[in-house]
mmCIF file of C-alpha atoms in Angstrom:
data_model
loop_
_atom_site.group_PDB
_atom_site.id
_atom_site.type_symbol
_atom_site.label_atom_id
_atom_site.label_comp_id
_atom_site.label_asym_id
_atom_site.label_seq_id
_atom_site.Cartn_x
_atom_site.Cartn_y
_atom_site.Cartn_z
ATOM 1 C CA UNK A 1 0.000 0.000 0.000
ATOM 2 C CA UNK A 2 2.870 2.382 0.790
ATOM 3 C CA UNK A 3 4.258 2.067 -2.716
ATOM 4 C CA UNK A 4 0.883 2.808 -4.305
ATOM 5 C CA UNK A 5 0.381 5.894 -2.160
ATOM 6 C CA UNK A 6 3.922 7.192 -2.672
ATOM 7 C CA UNK A 7 3.847 6.652 -6.430
ATOM 8 C CA UNK A 8 0.376 8.163 -6.764
ATOM 9 C CA UNK A 9 1.273 11.252 -4.725
ATOM 10 C CA UNK A 10 4.531 11.911 -6.584
ATOM 11 C CA UNK A 11 2.748 11.196 -9.884
ATOM 12 C CA UNK A 12 0.019 13.691 -8.969
ATOM 13 C CA UNK A 13 2.604 16.389 -8.246
ATOM 14 C CA UNK A 14 4.660 15.669 -11.370
ATOM 15 C CA UNK A 15 1.558 15.455 -13.565
ATOM 16 C CA UNK A 16 0.354 18.791 -12.174
ATOM 17 C CA UNK A 17 3.744 20.327 -12.941
ATOM 18 C CA UNK A 18 3.588 19.065 -16.535
ATOM 19 C CA UNK A 19 -0.046 20.127 -16.850
ATOM 20 C CA UNK A 20 0.402 23.656 -15.550
ATOM 21 C CA UNK A 21 3.797 24.485 -17.033
ATOM 22 C CA UNK A 22 4.433 24.295 -20.767
ATOM 23 C CA UNK A 23 8.132 24.834 -20.048
ATOM 24 C CA UNK A 24 8.235 21.851 -17.680
ATOM 25 C CA UNK A 25 6.342 19.784 -20.238
ATOM 26 C CA UNK A 26 8.843 20.694 -22.966
ATOM 27 C CA UNK A 27 11.875 20.004 -20.783
ATOM 28 C CA UNK A 28 10.764 17.074 -18.606
ATOM 29 C CA UNK A 29 7.963 15.593 -20.721
ATOM 30 C CA UNK A 30 10.177 13.814 -23.280
ATOM 31 C CA UNK A 31 12.222 12.138 -20.516
ATOM 32 C CA UNK A 32 9.023 11.009 -18.809
ATOM 33 C CA UNK A 33 7.665 9.563 -22.061
ATOM 34 C CA UNK A 34 10.887 7.575 -22.545
ATOM 35 C CA UNK A 35 10.689 6.428 -18.901
ATOM 36 C CA UNK A 36 7.092 5.245 -19.260
ATOM 37 C CA UNK A 37 8.005 3.072 -22.274
ATOM 38 C CA UNK A 38 10.248 0.886 -20.124
ATOM 39 C CA UNK A 39 8.484 -2.368 -19.277
ATOM 40 C CA UNK A 40 7.634 -2.596 -15.582
ATOM 41 C CA UNK A 41 9.472 -5.826 -14.933
ATOM 42 C CA UNK A 42 12.646 -4.468 -16.531
ATOM 43 C CA UNK A 43 13.126 -2.453 -13.323
ATOM 44 C CA UNK A 44 13.402 -5.519 -11.075
ATOM 45 C CA UNK A 45 17.057 -6.407 -11.854
ATOM 46 C CA UNK A 46 18.161 -2.812 -11.359
ATOM 47 C CA UNK A 47 16.219 -2.342 -8.113
ATOM 48 C CA UNK A 48 17.435 -5.637 -6.652
ATOM 49 C CA UNK A 49 21.029 -4.768 -7.606
ATOM 50 C CA UNK A 50 20.764 -1.393 -5.876
ATOM 51 C CA UNK A 51 18.555 -2.228 -2.889
ATOM 52 C CA UNK A 52 18.732 -6.006 -2.544
ATOM 53 C CA UNK A 53 15.805 -8.294 -1.966
ATOM 54 C CA UNK A 54 13.788 -6.474 0.639
ATOM 55 C CA UNK A 55 10.963 -4.129 1.442
ATOM 56 C CA UNK A 56 12.676 -1.111 -0.187
ATOM 57 C CA UNK A 57 12.743 -2.901 -3.549
ATOM 58 C CA UNK A 58 9.090 -3.837 -3.282
ATOM 59 C CA UNK A 59 8.002 -0.303 -2.340
ATOM 60 C CA UNK A 60 10.072 1.335 -5.093
ATOM 61 C CA UNK A 61 8.825 -1.089 -7.734
ATOM 62 C CA UNK A 62 5.195 -0.543 -6.772
ATOM 63 C CA UNK A 63 5.760 3.228 -6.634
ATOM 64 C CA UNK A 64 7.085 3.206 -10.199
ATOM 65 C CA UNK A 65 4.004 1.273 -11.322
ATOM 66 C CA UNK A 66 1.630 3.792 -9.691
ATOM 67 C CA UNK A 67 3.594 6.836 -10.850
ATOM 68 C CA UNK A 68 3.090 6.430 -14.606
ATOM 69 C CA UNK A 69 -0.732 6.401 -14.907
ATOM 70 C CA UNK A 70 -1.084 9.102 -12.266
ATOM 71 C CA UNK A 71 1.210 11.487 -14.161
ATOM 72 C CA UNK A 72 -0.487 10.933 -17.499
ATOM 73 C CA UNK A 73 -4.041 11.334 -16.224
ATOM 74 C CA UNK A 74 -3.304 14.334 -14.024
ATOM 75 C CA UNK A 75 -1.511 16.139 -16.832
ATOM 76 C CA UNK A 76 -4.292 15.345 -19.282
ATOM 77 C CA UNK A 77 -6.978 16.425 -16.815
ATOM 78 C CA UNK A 78 -5.354 19.814 -16.276
ATOM 79 C CA UNK A 79 -4.645 20.351 -19.952
ATOM 80 C CA UNK A 80 -8.166 19.421 -21.008
ATOM 81 C CA UNK A 81 -10.044 21.909 -18.826
ATOM 82 C CA UNK A 82 -12.542 23.420 -21.297
ATOM 83 C CA UNK A 83 -11.607 26.900 -22.475
ATOM 84 C CA UNK A 84 -15.169 28.030 -21.719
ATOM 85 C CA UNK A 85 -14.609 27.255 -18.015
ATOM 86 C CA UNK A 86 -11.444 29.325 -17.976
ATOM 87 C CA UNK A 87 -13.190 32.160 -19.803
ATOM 88 C CA UNK A 88 -16.011 32.202 -17.255
ATOM 89 C CA UNK A 89 -13.439 32.311 -14.450
ATOM 90 C CA UNK A 90 -11.692 35.255 -16.084
ATOM 91 C CA UNK A 91 -15.032 37.006 -16.641
ATOM 92 C CA UNK A 92 -15.785 36.618 -12.938
ATOM 93 C CA UNK A 93 -12.369 38.199 -12.166
ATOM 94 C CA UNK A 94 -11.199 35.186 -10.173
ATOM 95 C CA UNK A 95 -7.682 35.359 -8.780
ATOM 96 C CA UNK A 96 -5.160 32.680 -9.783
ATOM 97 C CA UNK A 97 -5.805 30.811 -6.535
ATOM 98 C CA UNK A 98 -9.580 31.011 -6.997
ATOM 99 C CA UNK A 99 -9.263 29.929 -10.645
ATOM 100 C CA UNK A 100 -7.180 26.942 -9.556
ATOM 101 C CA UNK A 101 -9.457 25.994 -6.655
ATOM 102 C CA UNK A 102 -12.859 26.653 -8.217
ATOM 103 C CA UNK A 103 -12.317 25.956 -11.915
ATOM 104 C CA UNK A 104 -9.199 23.967 -12.820
ATOM 105 C CA UNK A 105 -9.016 21.409 -10.000
ATOM 106 C CA UNK A 106 -12.733 20.468 -10.099
ATOM 107 C CA UNK A 107 -12.573 20.109 -13.896
ATOM 108 C CA UNK A 108 -9.385 18.004 -13.711
ATOM 109 C CA UNK A 109 -10.565 15.857 -10.789
ATOM 110 C CA UNK A 110 -12.334 13.132 -12.839
ATOM 111 C CA UNK A 111 -9.211 12.518 -14.908
ATOM 112 C CA UNK A 112 -7.007 12.476 -11.803
ATOM 113 C CA UNK A 113 -9.342 9.994 -10.110
ATOM 114 C CA UNK A 114 -9.152 7.781 -13.188
ATOM 115 C CA UNK A 115 -5.370 8.033 -12.875
ATOM 116 C CA UNK A 116 -5.641 6.991 -9.235
ATOM 117 C CA UNK A 117 -7.759 4.000 -10.161
ATOM 118 C CA UNK A 118 -5.269 2.973 -12.866
ATOM 119 C CA UNK A 119 -2.391 3.579 -10.442
ATOM 120 C CA UNK A 120 -3.944 1.214 -7.906
ATOM 121 C CA UNK A 121 -4.542 -1.425 -10.581
ATOM 122 C CA UNK A 122 -0.928 -1.120 -11.767
ATOM 123 C CA UNK A 123 0.269 -1.234 -8.161
ATOM 124 C CA UNK A 124 -1.698 -4.394 -7.484
ATOM 125 C CA UNK A 125 -0.278 -6.088 -10.570
ATOM 126 C CA UNK A 126 3.226 -4.913 -9.639
ATOM 127 C CA UNK A 127 2.776 -6.264 -6.108
ATOM 128 C CA UNK A 128 1.878 -9.699 -7.419
ATOM 129 C CA UNK A 129 4.697 -9.598 -9.972
ATOM 130 C CA UNK A 130 7.436 -8.545 -7.583
ATOM 131 C CA UNK A 131 6.321 -11.053 -4.948
ATOM 132 C CA UNK A 132 6.314 -13.822 -7.545
ATOM 133 C CA UNK A 133 9.607 -12.954 -9.271
ATOM 134 C CA UNK A 134 11.637 -11.832 -6.276
ATOM 135 C CA UNK A 135 11.767 -14.294 -3.412
ATOM 136 C CA UNK A 136 9.646 -12.533 -0.819
ATOM 137 C CA UNK A 137 8.549 -14.899 1.892
ATOM 138 C CA UNK A 138 5.126 -13.347 2.523
ATOM 139 C CA UNK A 139 2.500 -12.246 0.019
ATOM 140 C CA UNK A 140 0.024 -13.413 -2.544
ATOM 141 C CA UNK A 141 2.767 -13.783 -5.154
ATOM 142 C CA UNK A 142 4.671 -16.106 -2.844
ATOM 143 C CA UNK A 143 1.541 -18.297 -2.634
ATOM 144 C CA UNK A 144 1.642 -18.654 -6.419
ATOM 145 C CA UNK A 145 5.369 -19.385 -6.419
ATOM 146 C CA UNK A 146 4.918 -21.972 -3.668
ATOM 147 C CA UNK A 147 2.124 -23.699 -5.592
ATOM 148 C CA UNK A 148 4.193 -23.737 -8.774
ATOM 149 C CA UNK A 149 7.358 -25.064 -7.125
ATOM 150 C CA UNK A 150 5.513 -27.944 -5.443
ATOM 151 C CA UNK A 151 3.037 -28.491 -8.273
ATOM 152 C CA UNK A 152 0.043 -27.931 -5.992
ATOM 153 C CA UNK A 153 -2.760 -26.932 -8.321
ATOM 154 C CA UNK A 154 -5.152 -26.193 -5.457
ATOM 155 C CA UNK A 155 -2.682 -23.623 -4.080
ATOM 156 C CA UNK A 156 -2.279 -22.047 -7.532
ATOM 157 C CA UNK A 157 -6.035 -21.788 -8.026
ATOM 158 C CA UNK A 158 -6.456 -20.393 -4.524
ATOM 159 C CA UNK A 159 -3.803 -17.773 -5.283
ATOM 160 C CA UNK A 160 -5.418 -16.829 -8.581
ATOM 161 C CA UNK A 161 -8.881 -16.516 -7.014
ATOM 162 C CA UNK A 162 -7.428 -14.511 -4.116
ATOM 163 C CA UNK A 163 -5.704 -12.117 -6.550
ATOM 164 C CA UNK A 164 -8.955 -11.570 -8.447
ATOM 165 C CA UNK A 165 -11.022 -11.093 -5.294
ATOM 166 C CA UNK A 166 -8.599 -8.649 -3.683
ATOM 167 C CA UNK A 167 -8.219 -6.728 -6.951
ATOM 168 C CA UNK A 168 -11.999 -6.461 -7.193
ATOM 169 C CA UNK A 169 -12.237 -5.175 -3.600
ATOM 170 C CA UNK A 170 -9.492 -2.567 -4.149
ATOM 171 C CA UNK A 171 -11.083 -1.410 -7.387
ATOM 172 C CA UNK A 172 -14.516 -1.197 -5.741
ATOM 173 C CA UNK A 173 -13.131 0.902 -2.883
ATOM 174 C CA UNK A 174 -11.549 3.352 -5.326
ATOM 175 C CA UNK A 175 -14.824 3.518 -7.284
ATOM 176 C CA UNK A 176 -16.812 4.288 -4.134
ATOM 177 C CA UNK A 177 -14.349 7.005 -3.147
ATOM 178 C CA UNK A 178 -14.444 8.484 -6.657
ATOM 179 C CA UNK A 179 -18.235 8.568 -6.712
ATOM 180 C CA UNK A 180 -18.304 10.325 -3.347
ATOM 181 C CA UNK A 181 -15.775 12.913 -4.479
ATOM 182 C CA UNK A 182 -17.646 13.499 -7.726
ATOM 183 C CA UNK A 183 -21.218 13.481 -6.438
ATOM 184 C CA UNK A 184 -21.319 17.284 -6.824
ATOM 185 C CA UNK A 185 -21.107 16.766 -10.602
ATOM 186 C CA UNK A 186 -24.263 14.655 -10.628
ATOM 187 C CA UNK A 187 -26.193 17.143 -8.504
ATOM 188 C CA UNK A 188 -25.160 20.078 -10.719
ATOM 189 C CA UNK A 189 -26.200 18.515 -14.021
#
């Protein structure tokens, strides 16, 4: 969970920087787009070489997985605020802070929440992957590895069902939170 929260928070900040600043997007955006093309599991050898097989590797790997979708969706949400909204804010003589708080952030929130949902999905998949590929002793991925090594099909099926059930629960929790945060949109339409 720590990795998902860390990656999502840093991704939110970086995505906001790219969304608000054309200069930052021109200078940092290309490097980010190269970074996001690197397959997730390509990071495992590098992280284990630097940090060993431990909790730091797991948290960093999961953070990287959450970071990418959060950046892309936050940046897109900020950049896609309708010009009409901005024009209304200017017509009402809103200050920069008011424009940010009352116009830009509410308009970008749905995209950022989608990024959060994708970040949690990516984090969950990364958690399973790193626990399966790197010899962690505890975790759902280790259940799968144990079942595979001892050819226990019942353990493998249990692990697969557990992964699906937990993923469904996590996704449902994010959906409930998103609906609560966005209920003002339904009441205003």
